[in-house]
C-alpha cells in the first residue's frame, strides 16, 4: 500500500518532475561529472596522455603548494579582499535597502534604484576602464582633481601603482558595481514584513529610526543570516576579473589572489596538477566553512541554510 501511495505522489507531481529533468541533467554534466578531474591533483598530469597512463604522485602537489611562500601571500590577499567585500557589501546593501524603503517619493525611489542597478550590468572590462580613468594622474583623473581642489593632497597620487591602496580601491569598486543589485533581496524581504508591526510601533510612539531598529532590522535577520552563511562558504572566491584588470606588477603583492595564482603558476606554466590541487584546496575549505557556519547558526538558534 505504501508503494502505491509513493507512486501515486510521483504521478501527481509528474509535471514538476519533468520540469526538473533539464536542471538535474545540467547539474550532473557540469557539476558532478567534472569532479572526476580532481584526480589530476594527485598525478603528474601530462596532456595528451591516456588517463590510465598518468603517473600518480599522491599528495606531492599539495605539499609543494603549502611549501610555496607565494601561496601564503596569495591566501592573505584572498582572505583580506573577500572580508572587505563581504563587510562592505553587506553593510552598504542593507543601509541602501532601508533608505530606499523609507523614501516616500515613488519617482525618486525608482530613479535611485535604476541608477544604482546600472553598474552591475557593465562588464568588468568597461568598469575597470572607468576606474583607471577616474584614478589617473592626468587631467581626466577626477579623484585626484577633487582631492587637490579640496586641499587634501598637494600632488596627484599614483593610486594603481602602489599596492597599499589596492584593497581599498577594489572594495569601493565592488560596492559601486554591485550595490544596487545586492539591495534587491533586502528590499524584497522588507516587503514581507507585516505593516501592522510598523503601525503598532508608531502608535507606541516609536520614531522612524526606532522603527528601523526594532521592526525592519529584526525582520531582515533571517535573510541576513542565510546570506552570511552562503557568503562565508565563498570566502575564498574574492574574484578574478577586477584583480586581473586593475592589478599590475607594481601591486602584485596585494592584488594577486588564489585564482590569479592558479592562472599564473598552474595553467600558464602548464602545471595543471598544481592548478587542480589549488582548486581542490579552495573547494574543500569552502565546504568546511559552509557547514561550519550553518552548524554555528543552528547552535545559536538562528535561521540556517539546511
PDB file of C-alpha atoms in Angstrom:
ATOM      1  CA  UNK A   1       0.000   0.000   0.000  1.00  0.00           C
ATOM      2  CA  UNK A   2       2.860   2.313   0.863  1.00  0.00           C
ATOM      3  CA  UNK A   3       4.371   1.591  -2.536  1.00  0.00           C
ATOM      4  CA  UNK A   4       1.170   2.620  -4.307  1.00  0.00           C
ATOM      5  CA  UNK A   5       0.975   5.770  -2.207  1.00  0.00           C
ATOM      6  CA  UNK A   6       4.559   6.664  -3.143  1.00  0.00           C
ATOM      7  CA  UNK A   7       3.901   6.027  -6.825  1.00  0.00           C
ATOM      8  CA  UNK A   8       0.688   7.989  -6.580  1.00  0.00           C
ATOM      9  CA  UNK A   9       2.552  11.008  -5.233  1.00  0.00           C
ATOM     10  CA  UNK A  10       5.043  10.756  -8.098  1.00  0.00           C
ATOM     11  CA  UNK A  11       2.172  10.612 -10.572  1.00  0.00           C
ATOM     12  CA  UNK A  12       0.604  13.710  -9.020  1.00  0.00           C
ATOM     13  CA  UNK A  13       3.897  15.618  -9.271  1.00  0.00           C
ATOM     14  CA  UNK A  14       4.866  14.322 -12.722  1.00  0.00           C
ATOM     15  CA  UNK A  15       4.732  17.805 -14.268  1.00  0.00           C
ATOM     16  CA  UNK A  16       7.188  19.199 -11.719  1.00  0.00           C
ATOM     17  CA  UNK A  17       9.392  16.130 -12.089  1.00  0.00           C
ATOM     18  CA  UNK A  18       9.569  16.574 -15.861  1.00  0.00           C
ATOM     19  CA  UNK A  19      10.368  20.270 -15.434  1.00  0.00           C
ATOM     20  CA  UNK A  20      13.246  19.381 -13.100  1.00  0.00           C
ATOM     21  CA  UNK A  21      14.864  16.900 -15.515  1.00  0.00           C
ATOM     22  CA  UNK A  22      16.858  19.533 -17.504  1.00  0.00           C
ATOM     23  CA  UNK A  23      18.205  21.047 -14.298  1.00  0.00           C
ATOM     24  CA  UNK A  24      19.202  17.635 -12.904  1.00  0.00           C
ATOM     25  CA  UNK A  25      20.966  16.773 -16.172  1.00  0.00           C
ATOM     26  CA  UNK A  26      22.765  20.141 -16.151  1.00  0.00           C
ATOM     27  CA  UNK A  27      23.809  19.506 -12.534  1.00  0.00           C
ATOM     28  CA  UNK A  28      25.200  16.072 -13.360  1.00  0.00           C
ATOM     29  CA  UNK A  29      27.017  17.133 -16.538  1.00  0.00           C
ATOM     30  CA  UNK A  30      28.524  20.405 -15.331  1.00  0.00           C
ATOM     31  CA  UNK A  31      28.820  19.941 -11.560  1.00  0.00           C
ATOM     32  CA  UNK A  32      29.279  16.294 -10.635  1.00  0.00           C
ATOM     33  CA  UNK A  33      30.946  14.595 -13.596  1.00  0.00           C
ATOM     34  CA  UNK A  34      33.793  17.191 -13.677  1.00  0.00           C
ATOM     35  CA  UNK A  35      34.669  16.233 -10.079  1.00  0.00           C
ATOM     36  CA  UNK A  36      36.420  13.246 -11.645  1.00  0.00           C
ATOM     37  CA  UNK A  37      39.008  15.781 -12.829  1.00  0.00           C
ATOM     38  CA  UNK A  38      40.159  16.185  -9.215  1.00  0.00           C
ATOM     39  CA  UNK A  39      42.244  13.073  -9.797  1.00  0.00           C
ATOM     40  CA  UNK A  40      44.669  15.318 -11.746  1.00  0.00           C
ATOM     41  CA  UNK A  41      45.703  16.876  -8.413  1.00  0.00           C
ATOM     42  CA  UNK A  42      47.169  13.510  -7.401  1.00  0.00           C
ATOM     43  CA  UNK A  43      49.012  12.935 -10.698  1.00  0.00           C
ATOM     44  CA  UNK A  44      51.937  14.332 -12.622  1.00  0.00           C
ATOM     45  CA  UNK A  45      49.489  15.168 -15.363  1.00  0.00           C
ATOM     46  CA  UNK A  46      50.697  15.138 -18.967  1.00  0.00           C
ATOM     47  CA  UNK A  47      48.243  16.465 -21.586  1.00  0.00           C
ATOM     48  CA  UNK A  48      47.584  14.091 -24.457  1.00  0.00           C
ATOM     49  CA  UNK A  49      48.376  11.019 -22.359  1.00  0.00           C
ATOM     50  CA  UNK A  50      45.717   8.442 -21.556  1.00  0.00           C
ATOM     51  CA  UNK A  51      44.195   8.811 -18.055  1.00  0.00           C
ATOM     52  CA  UNK A  52      45.339   5.278 -17.309  1.00  0.00           C
ATOM     53  CA  UNK A  53      48.962   6.081 -18.199  1.00  0.00           C
ATOM     54  CA  UNK A  54      49.335   9.096 -15.899  1.00  0.00           C
ATOM     55  CA  UNK A  55      51.910   8.988 -13.100  1.00  0.00           C
ATOM     56  CA  UNK A  56      50.298   9.032  -9.652  1.00  0.00           C
ATOM     57  CA  UNK A  57      52.237  11.149  -7.135  1.00  0.00           C
ATOM     58  CA  UNK A  58      49.886  11.185  -4.141  1.00  0.00           C
ATOM     59  CA  UNK A  59      49.900  14.446  -2.170  1.00  0.00           C
ATOM     60  CA  UNK A  60      53.118  15.787  -3.719  1.00  0.00           C
ATOM     61  CA  UNK A  61      51.342  18.676  -5.450  1.00  0.00           C
ATOM     62  CA  UNK A  62      49.635  19.677  -2.207  1.00  0.00           C
ATOM     63  CA  UNK A  63      52.952  19.559  -0.327  1.00  0.00           C
ATOM     64  CA  UNK A  64      54.553  21.770  -2.952  1.00  0.00           C
ATOM     65  CA  UNK A  65      51.590  24.141  -2.710  1.00  0.00           C
ATOM     66  CA  UNK A  66      51.833  24.509   1.064  1.00  0.00           C
ATOM     67  CA  UNK A  67      55.620  24.924   0.984  1.00  0.00           C
ATOM     68  CA  UNK A  68      55.448  27.795  -1.510  1.00  0.00           C
ATOM     69  CA  UNK A  69      55.827  31.198   0.175  1.00  0.00           C
ATOM     70  CA  UNK A  70      53.841  32.857  -2.597  1.00  0.00           C
ATOM     71  CA  UNK A  71      50.861  30.655  -1.739  1.00  0.00           C
ATOM     72  CA  UNK A  72      50.577  32.117   1.774  1.00  0.00           C
ATOM     73  CA  UNK A  73      50.820  35.655   0.445  1.00  0.00           C
ATOM     74  CA  UNK A  74      48.093  34.801  -2.067  1.00  0.00           C
ATOM     75  CA  UNK A  75      45.916  33.354   0.705  1.00  0.00           C
ATOM     76  CA  UNK A  76      46.390  36.527   2.762  1.00  0.00           C
ATOM     77  CA  UNK A  77      45.310  38.665  -0.184  1.00  0.00           C
ATOM     78  CA  UNK A  78      42.362  36.405  -0.966  1.00  0.00           C
ATOM     79  CA  UNK A  79      41.036  36.436   2.592  1.00  0.00           C
ATOM     80  CA  UNK A  80      41.604  40.180   3.016  1.00  0.00           C
ATOM     81  CA  UNK A  81      39.811  41.098  -0.210  1.00  0.00           C
ATOM     82  CA  UNK A  82      36.973  38.643   0.494  1.00  0.00           C
ATOM     83  CA  UNK A  83      36.403  40.008   4.003  1.00  0.00           C
ATOM     84  CA  UNK A  84      36.493  43.609   2.746  1.00  0.00           C
ATOM     85  CA  UNK A  85      33.968  42.795   0.033  1.00  0.00           C
ATOM     86  CA  UNK A  86      31.820  40.836   2.491  1.00  0.00           C
ATOM     87  CA  UNK A  87      31.652  43.571   5.135  1.00  0.00           C
ATOM     88  CA  UNK A  88      31.247  46.480   2.727  1.00  0.00           C
ATOM     89  CA  UNK A  89      28.782  44.557   0.562  1.00  0.00           C
ATOM     90  CA  UNK A  90      26.549  43.590   3.494  1.00  0.00           C
ATOM     91  CA  UNK A  91      26.567  46.940   5.273  1.00  0.00           C
ATOM     92  CA  UNK A  92      26.058  49.143   2.223  1.00  0.00           C
ATOM     93  CA  UNK A  93      23.347  46.916   0.696  1.00  0.00           C
ATOM     94  CA  UNK A  94      21.341  46.771   3.938  1.00  0.00           C
ATOM     95  CA  UNK A  95      21.672  50.528   4.523  1.00  0.00           C
ATOM     96  CA  UNK A  96      20.639  51.397   0.968  1.00  0.00           C
ATOM     97  CA  UNK A  97      17.675  48.995   1.094  1.00  0.00           C
ATOM     98  CA  UNK A  98      16.436  50.581   4.331  1.00  0.00           C
ATOM     99  CA  UNK A  99      16.905  54.110   2.996  1.00  0.00           C
ATOM    100  CA  UNK A 100      15.040  53.270  -0.223  1.00  0.00           C
ATOM    101  CA  UNK A 101      12.246  51.712   1.801  1.00  0.00           C
ATOM    102  CA  UNK A 102      11.900  54.908   3.827  1.00  0.00           C
ATOM    103  CA  UNK A 103      11.547  57.123   0.756  1.00  0.00           C
ATOM    104  CA  UNK A 104       8.046  58.479   0.226  1.00  0.00           C
ATOM    105  CA  UNK A 105       8.517  59.718  -3.339  1.00  0.00           C
ATOM    106  CA  UNK A 106       7.985  56.723  -5.618  1.00  0.00           C
ATOM    107  CA  UNK A 107       9.519  58.501  -8.631  1.00  0.00           C
ATOM    108  CA  UNK A 108      12.701  59.423  -6.757  1.00  0.00           C
ATOM    109  CA  UNK A 109      12.912  55.914  -5.293  1.00  0.00           C
ATOM    110  CA  UNK A 110      12.677  54.283  -8.727  1.00  0.00           C
ATOM    111  CA  UNK A 111      15.250  56.701 -10.111  1.00  0.00           C
ATOM    112  CA  UNK A 112      17.757  55.905  -7.349  1.00  0.00           C
ATOM    113  CA  UNK A 113      17.156  52.179  -7.791  1.00  0.00           C
ATOM    114  CA  UNK A 114      17.708  52.343 -11.543  1.00  0.00           C
ATOM    115  CA  UNK A 115      20.910  54.382 -11.216  1.00  0.00           C
ATOM    116  CA  UNK A 116      22.288  52.044  -8.551  1.00  0.00           C
ATOM    117  CA  UNK A 117      21.457  48.921 -10.622  1.00  0.00           C
ATOM    118  CA  UNK A 118      23.126  50.083 -13.843  1.00  0.00           C
ATOM    119  CA  UNK A 119      26.808  49.426 -12.943  1.00  0.00           C
ATOM    120  CA  UNK A 120      26.001  45.747 -12.290  1.00  0.00           C
ATOM    121  CA  UNK A 121      25.237  45.256 -15.993  1.00  0.00           C
ATOM    122  CA  UNK A 122      28.548  46.778 -17.078  1.00  0.00           C
ATOM    123  CA  UNK A 123      31.285  44.236 -17.750  1.00  0.00           C
ATOM    124  CA  UNK A 124      34.404  44.421 -15.595  1.00  0.00           C
ATOM    125  CA  UNK A 125      36.392  45.307 -18.735  1.00  0.00           C
ATOM    126  CA  UNK A 126      34.390  48.505 -19.142  1.00  0.00           C
ATOM    127  CA  UNK A 127      34.161  49.119 -15.389  1.00  0.00           C
ATOM    128  CA  UNK A 128      37.926  48.791 -14.953  1.00  0.00           C
ATOM    129  CA  UNK A 129      38.493  51.314 -17.758  1.00  0.00           C
ATOM    130  CA  UNK A 130      36.234  53.786 -15.946  1.00  0.00           C
ATOM    131  CA  UNK A 131      38.055  53.182 -12.660  1.00  0.00           C
ATOM    132  CA  UNK A 132      41.512  53.539 -14.221  1.00  0.00           C
ATOM    133  CA  UNK A 133      40.477  56.790 -15.911  1.00  0.00           C
ATOM    134  CA  UNK A 134      38.981  58.167 -12.683  1.00  0.00           C
ATOM    135  CA  UNK A 135      42.181  57.358 -10.765  1.00  0.00           C
ATOM    136  CA  UNK A 136      44.525  58.677 -13.446  1.00  0.00           C
ATOM    137  CA  UNK A 137      47.093  61.353 -12.680  1.00  0.00           C
ATOM    138  CA  UNK A 138      46.201  63.137 -15.937  1.00  0.00           C
ATOM    139  CA  UNK A 139      43.522  65.801 -16.348  1.00  0.00           C
ATOM    140  CA  UNK A 140      40.897  63.054 -16.692  1.00  0.00           C
ATOM    141  CA  UNK A 141      41.635  61.724 -13.205  1.00  0.00           C
ATOM    142  CA  UNK A 142      38.613  63.105 -11.389  1.00  0.00           C
ATOM    143  CA  UNK A 143      39.595  61.645  -7.990  1.00  0.00           C
ATOM    144  CA  UNK A 144      42.964  63.388  -7.864  1.00  0.00           C
ATOM    145  CA  UNK A 145      41.431  66.637  -9.137  1.00  0.00           C
ATOM    146  CA  UNK A 146      38.764  66.657  -6.424  1.00  0.00           C
ATOM    147  CA  UNK A 147      41.222  65.834  -3.634  1.00  0.00           C
ATOM    148  CA  UNK A 148      43.606  68.551  -4.806  1.00  0.00           C
ATOM    149  CA  UNK A 149      40.810  71.128  -5.060  1.00  0.00           C
ATOM    150  CA  UNK A 150      39.766  70.290  -1.501  1.00  0.00           C
ATOM    151  CA  UNK A 151      43.356  70.641  -0.322  1.00  0.00           C
ATOM    152  CA  UNK A 152      43.532  67.057   0.928  1.00  0.00           C
ATOM    153  CA  UNK A 153      46.535  66.236  -1.266  1.00  0.00           C
ATOM    154  CA  UNK A 154      49.142  68.528  -2.849  1.00  0.00           C
ATOM    155  CA  UNK A 155      50.028  66.431  -5.901  1.00  0.00           C
ATOM    156  CA  UNK A 156      48.391  63.556  -7.810  1.00  0.00           C
ATOM    157  CA  UNK A 157      48.683  60.084  -6.285  1.00  0.00           C
ATOM    158  CA  UNK A 158      49.535  57.022  -8.363  1.00  0.00           C
ATOM    159  CA  UNK A 159      46.639  55.023  -6.953  1.00  0.00           C
ATOM    160  CA  UNK A 160      47.148  51.931  -9.116  1.00  0.00           C
ATOM    161  CA  UNK A 161      50.926  51.915  -8.781  1.00  0.00           C
ATOM    162  CA  UNK A 162      51.072  51.420  -5.008  1.00  0.00           C
ATOM    163  CA  UNK A 163      49.895  48.141  -3.525  1.00  0.00           C
ATOM    164  CA  UNK A 164      48.755  49.664  -0.226  1.00  0.00           C
ATOM    165  CA  UNK A 165      45.811  51.314  -1.989  1.00  0.00           C
ATOM    166  CA  UNK A 166      44.664  48.251  -3.936  1.00  0.00           C
ATOM    167  CA  UNK A 167      42.384  46.609  -1.347  1.00  0.00           C
ATOM    168  CA  UNK A 168      40.552  49.866  -0.708  1.00  0.00           C
ATOM    169  CA  UNK A 169      40.159  50.570  -4.432  1.00  0.00           C
ATOM    170  CA  UNK A 170      38.853  47.047  -5.018  1.00  0.00           C
ATOM    171  CA  UNK A 171      36.383  47.264  -2.116  1.00  0.00           C
ATOM    172  CA  UNK A 172      34.965  50.603  -3.279  1.00  0.00           C
ATOM    173  CA  UNK A 173      34.819  49.353  -6.880  1.00  0.00           C
ATOM    174  CA  UNK A 174      32.884  46.242  -5.842  1.00  0.00           C
ATOM    175  CA  UNK A 175      30.425  48.359  -3.855  1.00  0.00           C
ATOM    176  CA  UNK A 176      29.919  50.773  -6.753  1.00  0.00           C
ATOM    177  CA  UNK A 177      29.323  47.945  -9.219  1.00  0.00           C
ATOM    178  CA  UNK A 178      27.143  45.608  -7.141  1.00  0.00           C
ATOM    179  CA  UNK A 179      25.454  47.787  -4.515  1.00  0.00           C
ATOM    180  CA  UNK A 180      22.173  48.257  -6.344  1.00  0.00           C
ATOM    181  CA  UNK A 181      21.922  44.608  -7.319  1.00  0.00           C
ATOM    182  CA  UNK A 182      22.655  43.416  -3.775  1.00  0.00           C
ATOM    183  CA  UNK A 183      19.812  45.528  -2.357  1.00  0.00           C
ATOM    184  CA  UNK A 184      17.144  43.678  -4.348  1.00  0.00           C
ATOM    185  CA  UNK A 185      16.842  40.747  -1.965  1.00  0.00           C
ATOM    186  CA  UNK A 186      16.742  43.029   1.092  1.00  0.00           C
ATOM    187  CA  UNK A 187      14.054  45.227  -0.456  1.00  0.00           C
ATOM    188  CA  UNK A 188      12.063  42.083  -1.210  1.00  0.00           C
ATOM    189  CA  UNK A 189      12.488  40.859   2.368  1.00  0.00           C
ATOM    190  CA  UNK A 190      11.323  44.220   3.737  1.00  0.00           C
ATOM    191  CA  UNK A 191       8.081  43.955   1.747  1.00  0.00           C
ATOM    192  CA  UNK A 192       7.273  40.702   3.591  1.00  0.00           C
ATOM    193  CA  UNK A 193       7.290  42.431   6.997  1.00  0.00           C
ATOM    194  CA  UNK A 194       3.753  42.841   8.325  1.00  0.00           C
ATOM    195  CA  UNK A 195       2.740  46.543   8.052  1.00  0.00           C
ATOM    196  CA  UNK A 196       0.808  46.086  11.296  1.00  0.00           C
ATOM    197  CA  UNK A 197       4.133  45.954  13.135  1.00  0.00           C
ATOM    198  CA  UNK A 198       5.034  49.422  11.864  1.00  0.00           C
ATOM    199  CA  UNK A 199       1.591  50.721  12.788  1.00  0.00           C
ATOM    200  CA  UNK A 200       1.847  49.256  16.282  1.00  0.00           C
ATOM    201  CA  UNK A 201       5.314  50.746  16.754  1.00  0.00           C
ATOM    202  CA  UNK A 202       4.072  54.150  15.567  1.00  0.00           C
ATOM    203  CA  UNK A 203       1.121  54.015  17.963  1.00  0.00           C
ATOM    204  CA  UNK A 204       3.564  53.218  20.782  1.00  0.00           C
ATOM    205  CA  UNK A 205       5.435  56.421  19.943  1.00  0.00           C
ATOM    206  CA  UNK A 206       8.401  54.974  18.043  1.00  0.00           C
ATOM    207  CA  UNK A 207      10.062  57.408  15.675  1.00  0.00           C
ATOM    208  CA  UNK A 208      11.378  56.445  12.232  1.00  0.00           C
ATOM    209  CA  UNK A 209      14.833  55.392  13.496  1.00  0.00           C
ATOM    210  CA  UNK A 210      13.314  53.265  16.244  1.00  0.00           C
ATOM    211  CA  UNK A 211      11.006  51.568  13.730  1.00  0.00           C
ATOM    212  CA  UNK A 212      14.060  50.717  11.629  1.00  0.00           C
ATOM    213  CA  UNK A 213      15.956  49.335  14.638  1.00  0.00           C
ATOM    214  CA  UNK A 214      13.132  47.366  16.221  1.00  0.00           C
ATOM    215  CA  UNK A 215      10.970  46.344  13.250  1.00  0.00           C
ATOM    216  CA  UNK A 216      12.888  46.466   9.955  1.00  0.00           C
ATOM    217  CA  UNK A 217      16.225  45.017  11.073  1.00  0.00           C
ATOM    218  CA  UNK A 218      14.681  42.123  13.083  1.00  0.00           C
ATOM    219  CA  UNK A 219      12.535  41.390  10.031  1.00  0.00           C
ATOM    220  CA  UNK A 220      15.684  41.140   7.918  1.00  0.00           C
ATOM    221  CA  UNK A 221      17.571  38.945  10.389  1.00  0.00           C
ATOM    222  CA  UNK A 222      16.745  35.594   8.782  1.00  0.00           C
ATOM    223  CA  UNK A 223      17.730  36.820   5.307  1.00  0.00           C
ATOM    224  CA  UNK A 224      20.960  38.350   6.626  1.00  0.00           C
ATOM    225  CA  UNK A 225      21.952  35.112   8.388  1.00  0.00           C
ATOM    226  CA  UNK A 226      21.233  32.925   5.343  1.00  0.00           C
ATOM    227  CA  UNK A 227      23.184  35.222   3.023  1.00  0.00           C
ATOM    228  CA  UNK A 228      26.036  35.420   5.528  1.00  0.00           C
ATOM    229  CA  UNK A 229      26.286  31.619   5.640  1.00  0.00           C
ATOM    230  CA  UNK A 230      26.345  31.452   1.839  1.00  0.00           C
ATOM    231  CA  UNK A 231      28.962  34.193   1.580  1.00  0.00           C
ATOM    232  CA  UNK A 232      31.180  32.543   4.196  1.00  0.00           C
ATOM    233  CA  UNK A 233      31.118  29.424   2.046  1.00  0.00           C
ATOM    234  CA  UNK A 234      32.519  31.545  -0.795  1.00  0.00           C
ATOM    235  CA  UNK A 235      35.110  33.370   1.310  1.00  0.00           C
ATOM    236  CA  UNK A 236      37.926  32.149  -0.960  1.00  0.00           C
ATOM    237  CA  UNK A 237      36.108  33.472  -4.034  1.00  0.00           C
ATOM    238  CA  UNK A 238      37.472  37.007  -3.895  1.00  0.00           C
ATOM    239  CA  UNK A 239      37.057  37.477  -7.638  1.00  0.00           C
ATOM    240  CA  UNK A 240      39.175  37.244 -10.750  1.00  0.00           C
ATOM    241  CA  UNK A 241      38.318  39.924 -13.304  1.00  0.00           C
ATOM    242  CA  UNK A 242      38.816  43.064 -11.142  1.00  0.00           C
ATOM    243  CA  UNK A 243      42.119  41.763  -9.761  1.00  0.00           C
ATOM    244  CA  UNK A 244      43.312  40.768 -13.224  1.00  0.00           C
ATOM    245  CA  UNK A 245      42.264  44.031 -14.882  1.00  0.00           C
ATOM    246  CA  UNK A 246      43.174  46.515 -12.133  1.00  0.00           C
ATOM    247  CA  UNK A 247      46.275  44.760 -10.833  1.00  0.00           C
ATOM    248  CA  UNK A 248      49.779  45.044 -12.281  1.00  0.00           C
ATOM    249  CA  UNK A 249      53.365  44.162 -11.450  1.00  0.00           C
ATOM    250  CA  UNK A 250      53.631  47.074  -9.009  1.00  0.00           C
ATOM    251  CA  UNK A 251      50.633  45.932  -6.972  1.00  0.00           C
ATOM    252  CA  UNK A 252      51.018  42.147  -7.344  1.00  0.00           C
ATOM    253  CA  UNK A 253      51.989  41.806  -3.670  1.00  0.00           C
ATOM    254  CA  UNK A 254      48.449  42.895  -2.768  1.00  0.00           C
ATOM    255  CA  UNK A 255      46.364  42.149  -5.869  1.00  0.00           C
ATOM    256  CA  UNK A 256      47.313  38.538  -6.616  1.00  0.00           C
ATOM    257  CA  UNK A 257      44.681  36.179  -5.205  1.00  0.00           C
ATOM    258  CA  UNK A 258      44.125  32.425  -5.384  1.00  0.00           C
ATOM    259  CA  UNK A 259      42.513  32.478  -8.822  1.00  0.00           C
ATOM    260  CA  UNK A 260      45.384  34.503 -10.291  1.00  0.00           C
ATOM    261  CA  UNK A 261      47.842  32.151  -8.584  1.00  0.00           C
ATOM    262  CA  UNK A 262      46.192  29.190 -10.338  1.00  0.00           C
ATOM    263  CA  UNK A 263      46.345  31.023 -13.662  1.00  0.00           C
ATOM    264  CA  UNK A 264      49.944  32.236 -13.261  1.00  0.00           C
ATOM    265  CA  UNK A 265      51.690  29.234 -11.694  1.00  0.00           C
ATOM    266  CA  UNK A 266      49.399  26.476 -12.866  1.00  0.00           C
ATOM    267  CA  UNK A 267      47.705  26.942 -16.218  1.00  0.00           C
ATOM    268  CA  UNK A 268      50.140  29.462 -17.758  1.00  0.00           C
ATOM    269  CA  UNK A 269      53.127  27.259 -16.913  1.00  0.00           C
ATOM    270  CA  UNK A 270      51.381  24.071 -17.963  1.00  0.00           C
ATOM    271  CA  UNK A 271      51.389  22.700 -14.410  1.00  0.00           C
ATOM    272  CA  UNK A 272      47.797  21.525 -14.468  1.00  0.00           C
ATOM    273  CA  UNK A 273      48.278  19.261 -11.470  1.00  0.00           C
ATOM    274  CA  UNK A 274      49.269  22.202  -9.261  1.00  0.00           C
ATOM    275  CA  UNK A 275      46.342  24.268 -10.566  1.00  0.00           C
ATOM    276  CA  UNK A 276      43.934  21.436  -9.804  1.00  0.00           C
ATOM    277  CA  UNK A 277      45.417  20.946  -6.324  1.00  0.00           C
ATOM    278  CA  UNK A 278      44.830  24.645  -5.571  1.00  0.00           C
ATOM    279  CA  UNK A 279      41.261  24.342  -6.846  1.00  0.00           C
ATOM    280  CA  UNK A 280      40.621  21.244  -4.706  1.00  0.00           C
ATOM    281  CA  UNK A 281      42.013  23.037  -1.660  1.00  0.00           C
ATOM    282  CA  UNK A 282      39.719  26.021  -2.270  1.00  0.00           C
ATOM    283  CA  UNK A 283      36.661  23.803  -2.681  1.00  0.00           C
ATOM    284  CA  UNK A 284      37.348  21.735   0.450  1.00  0.00           C
ATOM    285  CA  UNK A 285      37.887  24.852   2.587  1.00  0.00           C
ATOM    286  CA  UNK A 286      34.688  26.399   1.186  1.00  0.00           C
ATOM    287  CA  UNK A 287      32.675  23.272   2.071  1.00  0.00           C
ATOM    288  CA  UNK A 288      34.107  23.219   5.607  1.00  0.00           C
ATOM    289  CA  UNK A 289      33.291  26.910   6.114  1.00  0.00           C
ATOM    290  CA  UNK A 290      29.777  26.462   4.729  1.00  0.00           C
ATOM    291  CA  UNK A 291      28.933  23.527   7.001  1.00  0.00           C
ATOM    292  CA  UNK A 292      30.684  25.188   9.948  1.00  0.00           C
ATOM    293  CA  UNK A 293      28.753  28.450   9.587  1.00  0.00           C
ATOM    294  CA  UNK A 294      25.496  26.545   9.141  1.00  0.00           C
ATOM    295  CA  UNK A 295      26.185  24.471  12.269  1.00  0.00           C
ATOM    296  CA  UNK A 296      27.032  27.561  14.346  1.00  0.00           C
ATOM    297  CA  UNK A 297      23.789  29.216  13.209  1.00  0.00           C
ATOM    298  CA  UNK A 298      21.891  26.088  14.252  1.00  0.00           C
ATOM    299  CA  UNK A 299      23.552  26.004  17.685  1.00  0.00           C
ATOM    300  CA  UNK A 300      22.695  29.680  18.220  1.00  0.00           C
ATOM    301  CA  UNK A 301      19.082  29.104  17.227  1.00  0.00           C
ATOM    302  CA  UNK A 302      19.347  31.257  14.116  1.00  0.00           C
ATOM    303  CA  UNK A 303      17.911  30.504  10.644  1.00  0.00           C
ATOM    304  CA  UNK A 304      20.158  28.198   8.669  1.00  0.00           C
ATOM    305  CA  UNK A 305      20.695  27.122   5.109  1.00  0.00           C
ATOM    306  CA  UNK A 306      19.928  23.427   5.659  1.00  0.00           C
TER     307      UNK A 306
END
